């Protein structure tokens, strides 16, 4: 594994000490946001995590290795070089060919798990696409959530997806969906929809207890922690749905499918909303990073408490006993 994994010294030191580390994906840099907003946002996400007291670990494929933790030059390189998107199916090919790649949610979860990172903050997970009955387009993120022991802090699934079917798929795979301070599934750009979550947690400590309990029981796989977008950054639900419908229709008319679909839809959403979706996306990313850092801190603290040696009770006996 050492042939394919490089952990930044700062991240490695934090992990060795049992400190809080938060993974970040890199497709938000290369495919999710335009330049230079992508660089500014990537740096702001890392700064937000540090401000909370945790260590950020942005993950990408560079120089034939999974890089866990990037420096400023790496982020700039991903922002401008037009790198490929790397999901689970692409990982071996990209590594073997020494390619540059930005990791999706699925590939970031793999990198985080290999490094020993339990918490990952992102914008929105992939899911079941609209029109799946004809396209069979379902994100590999959902399968990874079923298999890989990483908690994903997100604003739900991307709004361009079929959210009810995405929740049904997660239920089938046994992936818990927790609402952070909410009983309903967050709807990315907008306030939560009337779709129930599996459970609600109102603090980072409570989330950390759920994670420890799940994995101590041997119940493998990830957990979705849905965090609603801050109210002041939320967009109007009807306007968002109208823009999504138009963007999806255009994608169908132009035959946009596969890896190109999500970047196309996000780009059209930005155009159709006059840039409002971009501002909302940045706001929810930063909010998720902060919440992710708090959860990582609580999780690290609870793990440390579990490993502390327990005092053995002794009974004093009279002399000569």
mmCIF file of C-alpha atoms in Angstrom:
data_model
loop_
_atom_site.group_PDB
_atom_site.id
_atom_site.type_symbol
_atom_site.label_atom_id
_atom_site.label_comp_id
_atom_site.label_asym_id
_atom_site.label_seq_id
_atom_site.Cartn_x
_atom_site.Cartn_y
_atom_site.Cartn_z
ATOM 1 C CA UNK A 1 0.000 0.000 0.000
ATOM 2 C CA UNK A 2 2.914 2.352 0.662
ATOM 3 C CA UNK A 3 3.565 2.314 -3.091
ATOM 4 C CA UNK A 4 0.273 4.110 -3.704
ATOM 5 C CA UNK A 5 -0.380 6.237 -0.596
ATOM 6 C CA UNK A 6 1.326 9.453 0.512
ATOM 7 C CA UNK A 7 0.189 11.164 3.699
ATOM 8 C CA UNK A 8 1.209 14.774 4.283
ATOM 9 C CA UNK A 9 3.506 15.086 7.332
ATOM 10 C CA UNK A 10 1.054 17.330 9.194
ATOM 11 C CA UNK A 11 -1.779 14.861 8.634
ATOM 12 C CA UNK A 12 0.408 11.890 9.545
ATOM 13 C CA UNK A 13 1.464 13.560 12.793
ATOM 14 C CA UNK A 14 -2.141 14.313 13.740
ATOM 15 C CA UNK A 15 -3.234 10.748 13.020
ATOM 16 C CA UNK A 16 -0.330 9.276 14.978
ATOM 17 C CA UNK A 17 -1.275 11.433 17.958
ATOM 18 C CA UNK A 18 -4.933 10.425 17.697
ATOM 19 C CA UNK A 19 -5.905 13.981 16.813
ATOM 20 C CA UNK A 20 -8.920 15.166 14.789
ATOM 21 C CA UNK A 21 -8.519 15.074 11.007
ATOM 22 C CA UNK A 22 -11.146 15.949 8.383
ATOM 23 C CA UNK A 23 -10.892 14.660 4.813
ATOM 24 C CA UNK A 24 -11.907 16.900 1.895
ATOM 25 C CA UNK A 25 -12.552 15.904 -1.702
ATOM 26 C CA UNK A 26 -10.798 17.490 -4.671
ATOM 27 C CA UNK A 27 -13.461 17.361 -7.395
ATOM 28 C CA UNK A 28 -14.877 20.546 -5.884
ATOM 29 C CA UNK A 29 -11.570 22.134 -6.955
ATOM 30 C CA UNK A 30 -11.334 20.700 -10.461
ATOM 31 C CA UNK A 31 -14.972 20.205 -11.474
ATOM 32 C CA UNK A 32 -17.310 21.767 -8.922
ATOM 33 C CA UNK A 33 -16.375 25.445 -9.024
ATOM 34 C CA UNK A 34 -14.853 27.808 -11.617
ATOM 35 C CA UNK A 35 -11.365 29.295 -11.329
ATOM 36 C CA UNK A 36 -10.307 31.174 -9.188
ATOM 37 C CA UNK A 37 -13.300 30.560 -6.856
ATOM 38 C CA UNK A 38 -12.248 26.911 -6.649
ATOM 39 C CA UNK A 39 -8.837 27.774 -5.195
ATOM 40 C CA UNK A 40 -10.299 30.368 -2.842
ATOM 41 C CA UNK A 41 -12.923 27.906 -1.622
ATOM 42 C CA UNK A 42 -10.440 25.036 -1.176
ATOM 43 C CA UNK A 43 -8.214 27.282 0.938
ATOM 44 C CA UNK A 44 -11.197 28.608 2.890
ATOM 45 C CA UNK A 45 -12.370 25.062 3.681
ATOM 46 C CA UNK A 46 -8.974 24.126 5.080
ATOM 47 C CA UNK A 47 -8.842 27.371 7.070
ATOM 48 C CA UNK A 48 -12.316 26.749 8.523
ATOM 49 C CA UNK A 49 -11.276 23.287 9.722
ATOM 50 C CA UNK A 50 -8.093 24.640 11.298
ATOM 51 C CA UNK A 51 -10.053 27.415 13.015
ATOM 52 C CA UNK A 52 -12.162 24.762 14.748
ATOM 53 C CA UNK A 53 -9.056 22.948 15.979
ATOM 54 C CA UNK A 54 -8.795 20.050 13.517
ATOM 55 C CA UNK A 55 -6.398 19.226 10.664
ATOM 56 C CA UNK A 56 -7.647 19.286 7.045
ATOM 57 C CA UNK A 57 -6.646 16.559 4.600
ATOM 58 C CA UNK A 58 -7.645 17.325 1.014
ATOM 59 C CA UNK A 59 -7.315 14.138 -1.044
ATOM 60 C CA UNK A 60 -6.350 13.758 -4.716
ATOM 61 C CA UNK A 61 -4.411 11.490 -7.073
ATOM 62 C CA UNK A 62 -1.129 13.103 -8.072
ATOM 63 C CA UNK A 63 2.082 11.621 -9.473
ATOM 64 C CA UNK A 64 0.748 8.076 -9.321
ATOM 65 C CA UNK A 65 -0.178 8.194 -5.647
ATOM 66 C CA UNK A 66 -3.213 8.857 -3.484
ATOM 67 C CA UNK A 67 -2.191 12.066 -1.757
ATOM 68 C CA UNK A 68 -3.803 12.635 1.641
ATOM 69 C CA UNK A 69 -3.166 16.277 2.458
ATOM 70 C CA UNK A 70 -2.148 18.848 -0.164
ATOM 71 C CA UNK A 71 -0.134 22.044 -0.192
ATOM 72 C CA UNK A 72 -0.985 25.324 -1.954
ATOM 73 C CA UNK A 73 0.853 24.353 -5.167
ATOM 74 C CA UNK A 74 -1.072 21.070 -5.371
ATOM 75 C CA UNK A 75 -4.396 22.878 -5.050
ATOM 76 C CA UNK A 76 -3.428 25.377 -7.748
ATOM 77 C CA UNK A 77 -2.357 22.493 -9.983
ATOM 78 C CA UNK A 78 -5.736 20.767 -9.595
ATOM 79 C CA UNK A 79 -7.601 24.026 -10.170
ATOM 80 C CA UNK A 80 -6.103 24.776 -13.582
ATOM 81 C CA UNK A 81 -4.826 21.573 -15.165
ATOM 82 C CA UNK A 82 -8.113 19.977 -16.284
ATOM 83 C CA UNK A 83 -7.514 16.739 -14.394
ATOM 84 C CA UNK A 84 -9.796 13.736 -14.680
ATOM 85 C CA UNK A 85 -12.471 12.810 -12.144
ATOM 86 C CA UNK A 86 -11.448 9.716 -10.224
ATOM 87 C CA UNK A 87 -14.035 7.457 -8.625
ATOM 88 C CA UNK A 88 -13.635 3.859 -7.395
ATOM 89 C CA UNK A 89 -13.559 2.352 -10.893
ATOM 90 C CA UNK A 90 -10.899 4.820 -12.076
ATOM 91 C CA UNK A 91 -8.527 4.623 -9.128
ATOM 92 C CA UNK A 92 -6.344 1.697 -10.190
ATOM 93 C CA UNK A 93 -6.033 2.994 -13.756
ATOM 94 C CA UNK A 94 -5.094 6.506 -12.637
ATOM 95 C CA UNK A 95 -2.485 5.227 -10.181
ATOM 96 C CA UNK A 96 -0.971 2.742 -12.613
ATOM 97 C CA UNK A 97 -0.685 5.380 -15.335
ATOM 98 C CA UNK A 98 0.691 8.077 -13.025
ATOM 99 C CA UNK A 99 -2.229 10.307 -13.914
ATOM 100 C CA UNK A 100 -3.501 13.404 -12.140
ATOM 101 C CA UNK A 101 -6.997 13.062 -10.773
ATOM 102 C CA UNK A 102 -9.502 14.784 -8.524
ATOM 103 C CA UNK A 103 -11.255 12.386 -6.190
ATOM 104 C CA UNK A 104 -15.034 12.097 -6.013
ATOM 105 C CA UNK A 105 -16.870 11.302 -2.789
ATOM 106 C CA UNK A 106 -16.310 7.574 -3.368
ATOM 107 C CA UNK A 107 -12.575 7.836 -4.082
ATOM 108 C CA UNK A 108 -12.080 10.325 -1.244
ATOM 109 C CA UNK A 109 -13.720 7.863 1.146
ATOM 110 C CA UNK A 110 -11.295 5.178 -0.035
ATOM 111 C CA UNK A 111 -8.293 7.448 0.499
ATOM 112 C CA UNK A 112 -9.554 8.553 3.905
ATOM 113 C CA UNK A 113 -10.130 4.969 5.056
ATOM 114 C CA UNK A 114 -6.664 3.890 3.887
ATOM 115 C CA UNK A 115 -5.124 6.728 5.889
ATOM 116 C CA UNK A 116 -7.271 6.060 8.957
ATOM 117 C CA UNK A 117 -9.470 9.161 8.728
ATOM 118 C CA UNK A 118 -13.044 8.643 9.948
ATOM 119 C CA UNK A 119 -14.647 12.004 9.081
ATOM 120 C CA UNK A 120 -15.060 13.554 5.631
ATOM 121 C CA UNK A 121 -16.787 16.863 4.858
ATOM 122 C CA UNK A 122 -18.149 17.642 1.411
ATOM 123 C CA UNK A 123 -20.930 19.587 -0.292
ATOM 124 C CA UNK A 124 -23.381 16.911 -1.368
ATOM 125 C CA UNK A 125 -23.097 13.214 -2.063
ATOM 126 C CA UNK A 126 -23.889 11.683 -5.429
ATOM 127 C CA UNK A 127 -26.988 9.572 -5.733
ATOM 128 C CA UNK A 128 -29.732 8.318 -8.006
ATOM 129 C CA UNK A 129 -30.098 10.567 -11.046
ATOM 130 C CA UNK A 130 -33.409 11.798 -12.352
ATOM 131 C CA UNK A 131 -34.608 9.558 -15.161
ATOM 132 C CA UNK A 132 -32.791 6.550 -13.715
ATOM 133 C CA UNK A 133 -35.481 4.253 -15.111
ATOM 134 C CA UNK A 134 -34.021 4.853 -18.584
ATOM 135 C CA UNK A 135 -30.387 5.765 -17.853
ATOM 136 C CA UNK A 136 -29.589 3.505 -14.856
ATOM 137 C CA UNK A 137 -27.384 6.388 -13.685
ATOM 138 C CA UNK A 138 -26.594 5.805 -9.997
ATOM 139 C CA UNK A 139 -23.518 7.289 -8.375
ATOM 140 C CA UNK A 140 -20.807 4.977 -7.063
ATOM 141 C CA UNK A 141 -20.876 7.151 -3.923
ATOM 142 C CA UNK A 142 -23.843 5.159 -2.663
ATOM 143 C CA UNK A 143 -22.053 1.818 -2.979
ATOM 144 C CA UNK A 144 -18.995 3.270 -1.249
ATOM 145 C CA UNK A 145 -21.146 4.504 1.612
ATOM 146 C CA UNK A 146 -22.394 0.950 2.039
ATOM 147 C CA UNK A 147 -18.871 -0.499 2.230
ATOM 148 C CA UNK A 148 -16.404 2.034 3.661
ATOM 149 C CA UNK A 149 -16.174 3.094 7.316
ATOM 150 C CA UNK A 150 -16.171 6.865 6.877
ATOM 151 C CA UNK A 151 -18.747 9.404 8.054
ATOM 152 C CA UNK A 152 -19.712 11.874 5.319
ATOM 153 C CA UNK A 153 -20.799 15.341 6.446
ATOM 154 C CA UNK A 154 -22.888 16.884 3.662
ATOM 155 C CA UNK A 155 -25.873 19.064 2.818
ATOM 156 C CA UNK A 156 -27.697 15.939 1.667
ATOM 157 C CA UNK A 157 -27.386 14.772 -1.929
ATOM 158 C CA UNK A 158 -26.885 17.211 -4.795
ATOM 159 C CA UNK A 159 -30.202 18.896 -5.605
ATOM 160 C CA UNK A 160 -29.967 17.894 -9.262
ATOM 161 C CA UNK A 161 -30.604 14.257 -8.221
ATOM 162 C CA UNK A 162 -33.692 12.231 -7.418
ATOM 163 C CA UNK A 163 -33.618 12.675 -3.638
ATOM 164 C CA UNK A 164 -36.430 10.253 -2.645
ATOM 165 C CA UNK A 165 -34.868 7.442 -4.687
ATOM 166 C CA UNK A 166 -31.440 8.269 -3.307
ATOM 167 C CA UNK A 167 -32.767 7.824 0.228
ATOM 168 C CA UNK A 168 -34.438 4.545 -0.756
ATOM 169 C CA UNK A 169 -31.129 3.267 -2.152
ATOM 170 C CA UNK A 170 -29.280 4.223 1.037
ATOM 171 C CA UNK A 171 -31.932 2.430 3.090
ATOM 172 C CA UNK A 172 -31.537 -0.717 0.988
ATOM 173 C CA UNK A 173 -27.788 -0.626 1.551
ATOM 174 C CA UNK A 174 -28.193 -0.145 5.304
ATOM 175 C CA UNK A 175 -26.541 3.285 5.388
ATOM 176 C CA UNK A 176 -27.791 5.406 8.313
ATOM 177 C CA UNK A 177 -28.870 8.920 7.333
ATOM 178 C CA UNK A 178 -28.669 11.275 10.299
ATOM 179 C CA UNK A 179 -30.023 14.805 10.369
ATOM 180 C CA UNK A 180 -27.742 17.228 12.193
ATOM 181 C CA UNK A 181 -30.184 19.436 14.063
ATOM 182 C CA UNK A 182 -33.011 18.419 11.729
ATOM 183 C CA UNK A 183 -35.602 15.641 11.337
ATOM 184 C CA UNK A 184 -35.650 16.009 7.551
ATOM 185 C CA UNK A 185 -33.208 15.330 4.753
ATOM 186 C CA UNK A 186 -31.320 18.496 3.712
ATOM 187 C CA UNK A 187 -31.953 19.578 0.130
ATOM 188 C CA UNK A 188 -28.565 21.102 -0.738
ATOM 189 C CA UNK A 189 -29.317 24.635 -2.036
ATOM 190 C CA UNK A 190 -32.606 24.938 -0.169
ATOM 191 C CA UNK A 191 -34.226 24.185 3.168
ATOM 192 C CA UNK A 192 -34.878 20.540 4.019
ATOM 193 C CA UNK A 193 -37.554 18.669 2.098
ATOM 194 C CA UNK A 194 -40.381 16.677 3.787
ATOM 195 C CA UNK A 195 -38.245 13.539 3.554
ATOM 196 C CA UNK A 196 -37.513 11.974 6.963
ATOM 197 C CA UNK A 197 -34.034 10.973 8.083
ATOM 198 C CA UNK A 198 -33.300 7.818 10.069
ATOM 199 C CA UNK A 199 -32.423 9.739 13.198
ATOM 200 C CA UNK A 200 -31.529 13.161 14.520
ATOM 201 C CA UNK A 201 -28.422 14.299 16.409
ATOM 202 C CA UNK A 202 -28.154 17.775 17.887
ATOM 203 C CA UNK A 203 -24.464 17.825 18.827
ATOM 204 C CA UNK A 204 -21.089 16.691 17.533
ATOM 205 C CA UNK A 205 -20.688 14.527 20.635
ATOM 206 C CA UNK A 206 -23.914 12.671 19.865
ATOM 207 C CA UNK A 207 -22.828 12.030 16.276
ATOM 208 C CA UNK A 208 -19.463 10.742 17.484
ATOM 209 C CA UNK A 209 -21.192 8.289 19.837
ATOM 210 C CA UNK A 210 -23.279 6.979 16.944
ATOM 211 C CA UNK A 211 -20.151 6.454 14.818
ATOM 212 C CA UNK A 212 -18.294 4.644 17.589
ATOM 213 C CA UNK A 213 -21.277 2.464 18.367
ATOM 214 C CA UNK A 214 -21.851 1.480 14.732
ATOM 215 C CA UNK A 215 -18.252 0.515 14.074
ATOM 216 C CA UNK A 216 -17.719 -1.160 17.475
ATOM 217 C CA UNK A 217 -20.665 -3.398 16.651
ATOM 218 C CA UNK A 218 -18.913 -4.448 13.475
ATOM 219 C CA UNK A 219 -21.570 -2.771 11.320
ATOM 220 C CA UNK A 220 -19.292 -1.735 8.488
ATOM 221 C CA UNK A 221 -19.955 1.061 6.064
ATOM 222 C CA UNK A 222 -20.392 4.783 6.189
ATOM 223 C CA UNK A 223 -22.848 7.190 7.743
ATOM 224 C CA UNK A 224 -24.462 10.194 6.056
ATOM 225 C CA UNK A 225 -24.643 13.246 8.335
ATOM 226 C CA UNK A 226 -27.034 15.699 6.671
ATOM 227 C CA UNK A 227 -26.447 19.340 7.611
ATOM 228 C CA UNK A 228 -28.960 21.922 6.319
ATOM 229 C CA UNK A 229 -27.578 24.905 4.421
ATOM 230 C CA UNK A 230 -27.431 28.020 6.668
ATOM 231 C CA UNK A 231 -30.845 29.766 6.365
ATOM 232 C CA UNK A 232 -29.327 33.048 5.197
ATOM 233 C CA UNK A 233 -27.664 31.262 2.259
ATOM 234 C CA UNK A 234 -30.627 29.094 1.187
ATOM 235 C CA UNK A 235 -32.241 29.683 -2.210
ATOM 236 C CA UNK A 236 -35.917 29.723 -3.122
ATOM 237 C CA UNK A 237 -37.078 26.135 -3.605
ATOM 238 C CA UNK A 238 -39.373 26.813 -6.575
ATOM 239 C CA UNK A 239 -36.730 28.811 -8.443
ATOM 240 C CA UNK A 240 -34.137 26.093 -7.845
ATOM 241 C CA UNK A 241 -36.477 23.339 -9.040
ATOM 242 C CA UNK A 242 -37.297 25.291 -12.205
ATOM 243 C CA UNK A 243 -33.602 25.787 -12.958
ATOM 244 C CA UNK A 244 -32.862 22.092 -12.332
ATOM 245 C CA UNK A 245 -35.687 21.008 -14.636
ATOM 246 C CA UNK A 246 -34.358 23.246 -17.399
ATOM 247 C CA UNK A 247 -30.760 22.080 -16.924
ATOM 248 C CA UNK A 248 -31.779 18.397 -16.912
ATOM 249 C CA UNK A 249 -33.821 18.917 -20.072
ATOM 250 C CA UNK A 250 -30.885 20.561 -21.814
ATOM 251 C CA UNK A 251 -28.573 17.735 -20.777
ATOM 252 C CA UNK A 252 -30.950 15.165 -22.233
ATOM 253 C CA UNK A 253 -31.295 17.136 -25.465
ATOM 254 C CA UNK A 254 -27.524 17.412 -25.825
ATOM 255 C CA UNK A 255 -26.849 13.791 -24.863
ATOM 256 C CA UNK A 256 -24.741 14.687 -21.818
ATOM 257 C CA UNK A 257 -24.249 11.555 -19.698
ATOM 258 C CA UNK A 258 -21.889 9.802 -17.305
ATOM 259 C CA UNK A 259 -19.088 11.756 -15.647
ATOM 260 C CA UNK A 260 -19.878 14.862 -17.691
ATOM 261 C CA UNK A 261 -23.461 15.122 -16.411
ATOM 262 C CA UNK A 262 -22.962 16.509 -12.913
ATOM 263 C CA UNK A 263 -20.432 19.222 -13.939
ATOM 264 C CA UNK A 264 -22.755 20.218 -16.802
ATOM 265 C CA UNK A 265 -25.759 20.513 -14.525
ATOM 266 C CA UNK A 266 -23.890 22.456 -11.846
ATOM 267 C CA UNK A 267 -22.511 24.858 -14.448
ATOM 268 C CA UNK A 268 -25.953 25.446 -15.951
ATOM 269 C CA UNK A 269 -27.396 25.942 -12.472
ATOM 270 C CA UNK A 270 -24.893 28.716 -11.874
ATOM 271 C CA UNK A 271 -25.856 30.384 -15.155
ATOM 272 C CA UNK A 272 -29.598 29.975 -14.676
ATOM 273 C CA UNK A 273 -29.531 31.331 -11.109
ATOM 274 C CA UNK A 274 -27.287 34.257 -11.947
ATOM 275 C CA UNK A 275 -24.505 32.910 -9.742
ATOM 276 C CA UNK A 276 -26.729 32.392 -6.699
ATOM 277 C CA UNK A 277 -26.189 28.627 -6.720
ATOM 278 C CA UNK A 278 -22.413 29.154 -6.621
ATOM 279 C CA UNK A 279 -22.698 31.366 -3.536
ATOM 280 C CA UNK A 280 -25.018 28.840 -1.872
ATOM 281 C CA UNK A 281 -22.649 25.989 -2.707
ATOM 282 C CA UNK A 282 -19.720 27.817 -1.114
ATOM 283 C CA UNK A 283 -21.761 28.635 2.002
ATOM 284 C CA UNK A 284 -22.842 25.035 2.570
ATOM 285 C CA UNK A 285 -19.335 23.717 1.922
ATOM 286 C CA UNK A 286 -17.895 25.993 4.596
ATOM 287 C CA UNK A 287 -20.668 25.138 7.036
ATOM 288 C CA UNK A 288 -20.132 21.406 6.500
ATOM 289 C CA UNK A 289 -16.383 21.802 7.013
ATOM 290 C CA UNK A 290 -16.927 23.492 10.377
ATOM 291 C CA UNK A 291 -19.429 20.863 11.518
ATOM 292 C CA UNK A 292 -17.135 18.106 10.254
ATOM 293 C CA UNK A 293 -14.259 19.500 12.315
ATOM 294 C CA UNK A 294 -16.383 19.548 15.466
ATOM 295 C CA UNK A 295 -17.464 15.956 14.878
ATOM 296 C CA UNK A 296 -13.860 14.874 14.226
ATOM 297 C CA UNK A 297 -12.775 16.532 17.499
ATOM 298 C CA UNK A 298 -15.557 14.818 19.456
ATOM 299 C CA UNK A 299 -14.786 11.464 17.825
ATOM 300 C CA UNK A 300 -11.049 11.746 18.571
ATOM 301 C CA UNK A 301 -11.749 12.706 22.184
ATOM 302 C CA UNK A 302 -14.146 9.804 22.731
ATOM 303 C CA UNK A 303 -11.695 7.339 21.181
ATOM 304 C CA UNK A 304 -8.938 8.624 23.459
ATOM 305 C CA UNK A 305 -11.162 8.212 26.512
ATOM 306 C CA UNK A 306 -11.882 4.616 25.511
ATOM 307 C CA UNK A 307 -8.171 3.758 25.405
ATOM 308 C CA UNK A 308 -7.237 5.317 28.752
ATOM 309 C CA UNK A 309 -6.129 2.675 31.272
ATOM 310 C CA UNK A 310 -8.790 1.957 33.870
ATOM 311 C CA UNK A 311 -7.901 2.178 37.529
ATOM 312 C CA UNK A 312 -8.142 -1.119 39.373
ATOM 313 C CA UNK A 313 -10.007 -0.796 42.654
ATOM 314 C CA UNK A 314 -8.036 -2.034 45.659
ATOM 315 C CA UNK A 315 -9.196 -2.847 49.177
ATOM 316 C CA UNK A 316 -6.977 -1.928 52.099
ATOM 317 C CA UNK A 317 -6.359 -4.858 54.439
ATOM 318 C CA UNK A 318 -5.345 -4.696 58.078
ATOM 319 C CA UNK A 319 -1.661 -5.380 58.934
ATOM 320 C CA UNK A 320 -0.830 -9.037 59.205
ATOM 321 C CA UNK A 321 -3.888 -10.165 57.234
#
